[in-house]
Amino acid sequence: MRLSLKYNERATHPLSAAFVRGSAPDVWLQEMNAWHIPLQQLVCFIISQNNNPLEAAGLFVIFKKEQMPGLFQVRHPYTVMGGKLYIPIDAELSPAISEPELQSLLIWDCQVFHPTIGFIGFERSDRIVLADLLQYLEPSPVNWEYAHAGQQPWVPLHQVGIQQLSTEQVFESVKESISNKPLTEIPKSNKKDVPGWLNNRVAEALFKGLYKLLSRLFALIPFGLFGAGGFNAGNVSNGAGTGRSGSGWFSSIINWMEEKIEDLEKQRDNELKRLTDMFEKNSDEALQYAIPLNSPYLNRGTTSKPSARLTRNPLQFNLGRLGGGYAVDGWNVDNYYNELRTKYLKAAQDAISRKDFKKAAYVYAHLLGDYASAAAALRQGKHYREAAVLYKEHVKNMSLAAACLEEGGIYIEAIELYTDLNQHEKAGDLYMLLDRKEPALQCYEKCVDRAAVSKDYLEEARIITDKIGDRSRAKKVLLNGWQDVKQPEACLLKYFDLVSDENNAHFHAAVLSFYREHVPVKNELSFLNVIDKVNKKYYSPEMENTCKEIAYEVVSEQVNAGNAGSLHSLRNFVPGDQLLTPDCYRFIHTFKHVPEQKPAASQLQLIKDVIWKQTLTWQNQLLVFGMKSSGLILARINGDRQVEYFSWNVPMEANLPLITLADSFNTNLVLVYNEQQVFTAKQLPANKHFQDELLVYSPGFLPQVLIGGCMHKGAVITLHNELEESFLNTYSLQGELLKSVRCTFNDKAYFIPAVTINEMLCSEEEYFLACDKMLLRISAEGKMGVLHYAEKPVRKFAVNVKESGVTIAMTFEDRVLFADLPADRFDRTPKRIEFNETLPQDVIILDDVWYVVAYKQKVQVYNLEENAPSVIHWEIETENDVVAVFSGSNRNQLGILEANGLITWHNFRESA
């Protein structure tokens, strides 16, 4: 295989080393002096010329992680691959190579791939000591009293400002690539045209008003006064009359006016038809005449006529209009709306495939009013400043705006946004790129303080280690984490990682010393879990023996205390002993004093200084979300009641809705949405207690004005408003828009009034959403129906879809309603059961039969089957307010989350 270097201007590799050009040590030292790093901290090798091995081409310098200069201080920065191969930071290997293949090629202790010199290998013995390059001379008797101070150094440059674009400038710059034309300039057909003055909207309105006035006046005048013939004035709706007859001059004027109004509507309909046909022939040309469907920026230039623009009346979704449509004025594109929108979306996707990202942004923003997709297209096309403006001004997503500014190298503006968002770590990283260490450290310390408040020891230690570079301080934090209950094993494992980096030769002794000093009896089995991983990660004969001795000692104490099950831990430390496992089983089953295995605990107390909000079940894991002043808290619980805690240190308001979405059968992703914050992705790793790993993150691709959302079959489904209409979108997990349909009721477009965002429930290809006083049912094609309309807002709901119909359970402020709706409304009479109870908090359906309702301090289970002996099957009262109810680990079990963090599990069938 022949490897080469390929230049990549967008490469984002971390800094690891530097190449200092020059053939003399004084040149090298002069550049290295600007790094402000002690020379004894640097690893140096001399690289010779290709054509003259006795002459140096430069000095190659490798940095340590804790002593790293700013990126802009290094003229020729290098990064490291596979721990041994150094390449320029703006380069990549071609062809791409896997890690095992790369390791097989790296035969020296250090390899450097220089763009012109080539591939150079070094051994440890090739390292030079910089002090050996200096020759010390005897001081000469020179009088230095006449020396002068010289010129003052230039003030360092900290920032170069760029004039910021306004929203209007962004839109105009995007429109320039289209050269849009008025709709009336589409090549005409041979059909009759209308007078040019009628294309003016003011003239059109006056003309229609005069027509209505004359029609009503004529209906009041005695027959024959203005000439022979009758006239029956009709109502003018959408500009069309009912037909006229008569020979009088007055009726002739009215007939002529009606004819012109009808011709105007026909001409507009013809223009729309020609526009849709043009997309089939030449979509680029059609875009020049395209009509905005949703956008506040409808100005099409001074050369266009008002009649070339669409004016659409608000289509407000409310119960009074559920029976059908209502009159709209002027340009009404309902007949062409779906067709035009489909063609616009296809044109945008085609533009992206051709890498014409500005044209795609034009279609999304100007024609569809979808600013989130427009900004994403601009970002994909590396138009970062324009994308940032859209994200900031229209999408209102400051995190994505800051990310665009960061990717575009506009660091100062990105820092300002990150600071406003309390993402101080990102701000600190950018300060470091600008070689401004002091404000960077201040940002990192803010992150440390926030992590300390929420007792997120891993996060606190990570920032102290990776960002501040104080490893001893990080070890103290991790030691505190080992003594706490949140993530003791993870903290201790990270602690040993730091100890290994500092003292690898005597690492086994450090592990034994830690066991003697910092492991209480209650944590001994957890300590065995940790050193099992440590032994595998940092294997050596000494470490193996040390871990084995500790395991024997711990298991012996545990067995003497009656915990014979701890014998199974020995298998990890004596893997070659094939007789150990059967011996352990034999001992356990013959040991008469071994107590029976205790069942999983029926209750669990979470940390109390958290406002616990809701639960989410993912396969065999229970996720409980809560909030503190310092940010979001997540408790992860398995079937054995083992719990791990994770946190996001971003401040958020506790009263804002938090939407959590999961699709446990198709993906291991959990989406978290909050109107205020975008949460960084956090991995919940698989370990001894949790078989599957999870990734929790906030999707940045969700549209504006979000009404509801869910995950279904490995996709993200959203319901959102665009100006005066609602749309059902389907996204891939990576954010690609797969499908977008317009929501309709009785084939008419409507706007769904949303008070707050809610989670949608999904059943096959139907979606259910509680929206204020309505419970909506929405098909995959966007057709909506109202399952129930109430007098008060719906708080919580659950749906059970069966072949015979739909059963819904809804909670309101003062009552609970169960309704059994037949699939065919003529099949049977809907069944309704209602309970007047105050403050119901949550409702779920278990096993298609049991309806669980949580009240303020009470939980009841209802059985709605006709042959049930009692409607209320089971109930329990709680000492604290109930936050949520959830399904347990088996079909007979339900769980209850109380406000103080107490979780209890109940076998409600057996207890009834």
Coordinates of C-alpha atoms in Angstrom, one line a residue, residues 358-632:
K358 CA -27.9 29.0 -1.8
K359 CA -30.6 28.1 -4.2
A360 CA -31.9 25.4 -1.8
A361 CA -31.9 28.1 1.0
Y362 CA -33.9 30.4 -1.3
V363 CA -36.6 27.7 -1.8
Y364 CA -36.8 26.8 1.9
A365 CA -36.8 30.4 3.2
H366 CA -38.5 32.5 0.5
L367 CA -41.0 30.0 -0.9
L368 CA -41.7 27.7 2.0
G369 CA -40.9 29.8 5.0
D370 CA -38.8 27.0 6.5
Y371 CA -36.0 28.9 8.0
A372 CA -34.5 25.9 9.9
S373 CA -34.0 24.0 6.6
A374 CA -32.7 27.1 4.9
A375 CA -30.1 27.7 7.6
A376 CA -29.1 24.0 7.5
A377 CA -28.6 24.2 3.8
L378 CA -26.5 27.3 4.1
R379 CA -24.4 25.6 6.9
Q380 CA -23.9 22.6 4.7
G381 CA -22.7 24.9 1.9
K382 CA -20.3 26.5 4.4
H383 CA -22.1 29.9 4.2
Y384 CA -21.7 30.1 8.0
R385 CA -22.4 33.7 8.6
E386 CA -25.6 33.7 6.6
A387 CA -26.7 30.5 8.4
A388 CA -25.9 32.0 11.8
V389 CA -28.1 35.0 11.0
L390 CA -31.1 32.8 10.1
Y391 CA -30.6 30.6 13.2
K392 CA -30.3 33.6 15.4
E393 CA -33.0 35.9 14.0
H394 CA -35.6 33.5 12.8
V395 CA -35.1 29.9 14.1
K396 CA -34.2 31.4 17.5
N397 CA -31.7 28.6 18.0
M398 CA -28.7 30.4 19.5
S399 CA -26.7 27.2 20.0
L400 CA -26.8 26.4 16.3
A401 CA -26.0 30.0 15.5
A402 CA -23.0 29.9 17.7
A403 CA -21.9 26.6 16.2
C404 CA -22.1 28.1 12.7
L405 CA -20.0 31.1 13.8
E406 CA -17.5 28.7 15.3
E407 CA -17.2 26.6 12.2
G408 CA -16.8 29.8 10.1
G409 CA -13.9 31.0 12.3
I410 CA -15.9 33.9 13.6
Y411 CA -14.7 33.2 17.2
I412 CA -15.4 36.4 19.0
E413 CA -19.1 36.5 18.0
A414 CA -19.4 32.8 18.8
I415 CA -17.9 33.4 22.2
E416 CA -20.5 36.0 23.0
L417 CA -23.4 33.6 22.1
Y418 CA -21.9 30.7 24.0
T419 CA -21.5 33.0 27.0
D420 CA -25.1 34.1 26.8
L421 CA -26.1 30.4 26.6
N422 CA -24.0 29.6 29.6
Q423 CA -21.9 27.2 27.5
H424 CA -18.7 28.4 29.1
E425 CA -16.6 25.4 28.1
K426 CA -17.2 26.1 24.4
A427 CA -16.4 29.8 25.0
G428 CA -13.2 28.7 26.8
D429 CA -12.1 26.5 24.0
L430 CA -12.4 29.4 21.5
Y431 CA -10.5 31.7 23.8
M432 CA -7.7 29.0 23.8
L433 CA -7.7 29.0 20.0
L434 CA -7.3 32.8 20.2
D435 CA -4.4 32.2 22.6
R436 CA -6.2 34.1 25.4
K437 CA -5.5 31.8 28.3
E438 CA -6.7 33.9 31.2
P439 CA -10.4 34.4 30.0
A440 CA -10.4 30.7 28.9
L441 CA -9.5 29.6 32.4
Q442 CA -12.2 31.8 33.9
C443 CA -14.7 30.1 31.6
Y444 CA -13.5 26.7 32.6
E445 CA -13.7 27.5 36.3
K446 CA -17.4 28.5 35.8
C447 CA -18.0 25.0 34.4
V448 CA -16.2 23.4 37.3
D449 CA -18.3 25.4 39.8
R450 CA -21.5 24.4 38.1
A451 CA -20.5 20.7 38.0
A452 CA -19.6 20.9 41.7
V453 CA -23.0 22.3 42.6
S454 CA -24.8 19.3 40.9
K455 CA -22.2 16.9 42.2
D456 CA -21.3 15.8 38.7
Y457 CA -17.8 14.5 39.7
L458 CA -16.9 13.0 36.3
E459 CA -17.7 16.2 34.5
E460 CA -15.9 18.3 37.1
A461 CA -12.8 16.1 36.9
R462 CA -12.9 16.1 33.1
I463 CA -12.7 19.8 32.8
I464 CA -10.0 20.1 35.5
T465 CA -7.9 17.5 33.7
D466 CA -8.5 18.2 30.0
K467 CA -9.0 21.9 30.1
I468 CA -7.2 23.3 33.2
G469 CA -4.5 20.7 33.3
D470 CA -4.5 20.2 37.1
R471 CA -4.4 16.4 37.5
S472 CA -3.9 16.4 41.3
R473 CA -7.0 18.5 41.8
A474 CA -8.9 16.2 39.5
K475 CA -7.9 13.2 41.5
K476 CA -9.3 14.8 44.7
V477 CA -12.6 15.4 42.9
L478 CA -12.8 11.8 41.7
L479 CA -12.0 10.5 45.2
N480 CA -15.0 12.4 46.5
G481 CA -17.1 10.9 43.7
W482 CA -16.0 7.4 44.7
Q483 CA -17.3 8.1 48.2
D484 CA -20.6 9.4 46.9
V485 CA -23.6 7.3 45.6
K486 CA -24.0 8.8 42.1
Q487 CA -21.3 7.1 40.0
P488 CA -18.7 5.7 42.3
E489 CA -17.3 3.0 40.0
A490 CA -17.0 5.3 37.0
C491 CA -15.2 7.9 39.2
L492 CA -12.8 5.4 40.6
L493 CA -12.0 4.0 37.2
K494 CA -11.1 7.5 36.0
Y495 CA -9.1 8.1 39.1
F496 CA -7.0 5.0 38.3
D497 CA -6.5 6.3 34.7
L498 CA -4.9 9.4 36.1
V499 CA -2.8 7.5 38.6
S500 CA -1.6 5.2 35.8
D501 CA -0.4 8.1 33.6
E502 CA 1.6 9.5 36.5
N503 CA 3.2 6.3 37.9
N504 CA 2.8 3.4 35.5
A505 CA 5.8 1.4 36.8
H506 CA 4.4 1.2 40.3
F507 CA 0.7 1.3 39.4
H508 CA -0.1 -2.1 41.0
A509 CA 1.3 -0.8 44.4
A510 CA -0.9 2.3 44.1
V511 CA -4.0 0.1 43.6
L512 CA -3.1 -2.0 46.7
S513 CA -2.5 1.1 48.7
F514 CA -5.8 2.6 47.7
Y515 CA -7.6 -0.6 48.7
R516 CA -6.1 -0.4 52.2
E517 CA -6.9 3.3 52.7
H518 CA -10.1 4.2 50.8
V519 CA -12.3 1.1 50.4
P520 CA -14.9 0.6 53.2
V521 CA -16.6 -2.8 53.5
K522 CA -19.9 -1.6 51.8
N523 CA -17.9 -0.7 48.7
E524 CA -15.7 -3.8 48.4
L525 CA -17.7 -5.5 45.6
S526 CA -17.9 -2.3 43.7
F527 CA -14.1 -2.0 44.1
L528 CA -13.7 -5.5 42.6
N529 CA -15.7 -4.4 39.6
V530 CA -13.3 -1.5 39.1
I531 CA -10.1 -3.4 39.5
D532 CA -11.3 -6.1 37.1
K533 CA -11.5 -3.4 34.4
V534 CA -8.2 -1.9 35.5
N535 CA -6.4 -5.2 35.3
K536 CA -7.6 -5.8 31.7
K537 CA -6.8 -2.2 30.7
Y538 CA -3.4 -1.9 32.3
Y539 CA -2.3 -5.6 32.4
S540 CA 1.0 -6.6 33.8
P541 CA 2.0 -9.7 35.9
E542 CA 2.3 -7.5 39.0
M543 CA -1.1 -6.0 38.5
E544 CA -2.7 -9.4 37.9
N545 CA -1.2 -10.7 41.1
T546 CA -2.3 -7.6 43.1
C547 CA -5.9 -7.7 41.9
K548 CA -6.1 -11.5 42.5
E549 CA -4.9 -11.1 46.1
I550 CA -7.4 -8.3 46.7
A551 CA -10.2 -10.4 45.2
Y552 CA -9.4 -13.4 47.4
E553 CA -9.4 -11.2 50.5
V554 CA -12.7 -9.4 49.7
V555 CA -14.6 -12.5 48.7
S556 CA -13.4 -14.3 51.8
E557 CA -14.8 -11.5 54.0
Q558 CA -18.0 -11.4 52.1
V559 CA -18.6 -15.2 52.3
N560 CA -17.9 -15.1 56.1
A561 CA -20.5 -12.3 56.3
G562 CA -23.1 -14.6 54.6
N563 CA -22.8 -13.3 51.0
A564 CA -21.8 -16.5 49.2
G565 CA -22.9 -15.0 45.9
S566 CA -19.7 -12.9 45.9
L567 CA -17.8 -16.1 44.9
H568 CA -18.8 -15.5 41.3
S569 CA -16.6 -12.4 41.3
L570 CA -13.5 -14.6 41.5
R571 CA -14.1 -15.9 37.9
N572 CA -12.9 -12.5 36.6
F573 CA -9.6 -12.8 38.3
V574 CA -8.8 -16.4 37.7
P575 CA -10.1 -16.9 34.1
G576 CA -7.9 -19.9 33.4
D577 CA -9.2 -22.1 36.3
Q578 CA -12.0 -24.2 34.6
L579 CA -12.9 -25.9 37.9
L580 CA -13.5 -22.6 39.8
T581 CA -17.1 -22.0 38.5
P582 CA -18.5 -25.5 39.3
D583 CA -16.7 -25.4 42.6
C584 CA -18.4 -22.0 43.4
Y585 CA -21.8 -23.4 42.5
R586 CA -21.3 -26.5 44.5
F587 CA -20.2 -24.5 47.5
I588 CA -23.1 -22.0 47.2
H589 CA -25.8 -24.8 47.0
T590 CA -24.3 -26.8 49.9
F591 CA -23.5 -23.9 52.2
K592 CA -26.3 -24.2 54.7
H593 CA -26.0 -20.8 56.1
V594 CA -26.5 -19.0 52.8
P595 CA -29.6 -16.8 53.0
E596 CA -32.1 -17.0 50.1
Q597 CA -31.6 -14.6 47.3
K598 CA -33.5 -11.4 48.1
P599 CA -35.9 -10.1 45.4
A600 CA -35.4 -6.7 43.9
A601 CA -36.2 -3.9 46.2
S602 CA -39.8 -2.6 46.0
Q603 CA -38.7 1.0 46.5
L604 CA -35.8 3.2 45.7
Q605 CA -35.0 6.7 47.0
L606 CA -33.4 9.1 44.4
I607 CA -31.4 12.1 45.5
K608 CA -33.8 14.6 47.1
D609 CA -32.4 18.0 46.0
V610 CA -33.9 17.6 42.5
I611 CA -37.3 18.6 41.1
W612 CA -38.2 15.2 39.5
K613 CA -40.4 15.8 36.4
Q614 CA -41.1 12.6 34.5
T615 CA -40.2 9.1 33.5
L616 CA -39.3 7.3 30.3
T617 CA -39.0 3.5 29.8
W618 CA -36.5 2.2 27.3
Q619 CA -36.4 -1.6 27.1
N620 CA -35.2 -2.8 30.6
Q621 CA -34.1 0.7 31.7
L622 CA -36.1 3.3 33.6
L623 CA -35.0 6.9 32.9
V624 CA -36.1 9.6 35.4
F625 CA -35.6 13.2 34.4
G626 CA -35.4 16.1 36.9
M627 CA -34.2 19.6 37.2
K628 CA -32.0 21.6 39.5
S629 CA -30.9 25.2 39.4
S630 CA -27.6 24.0 37.8
G631 CA -29.3 22.0 35.0
L632 CA -30.9 18.8 33.9

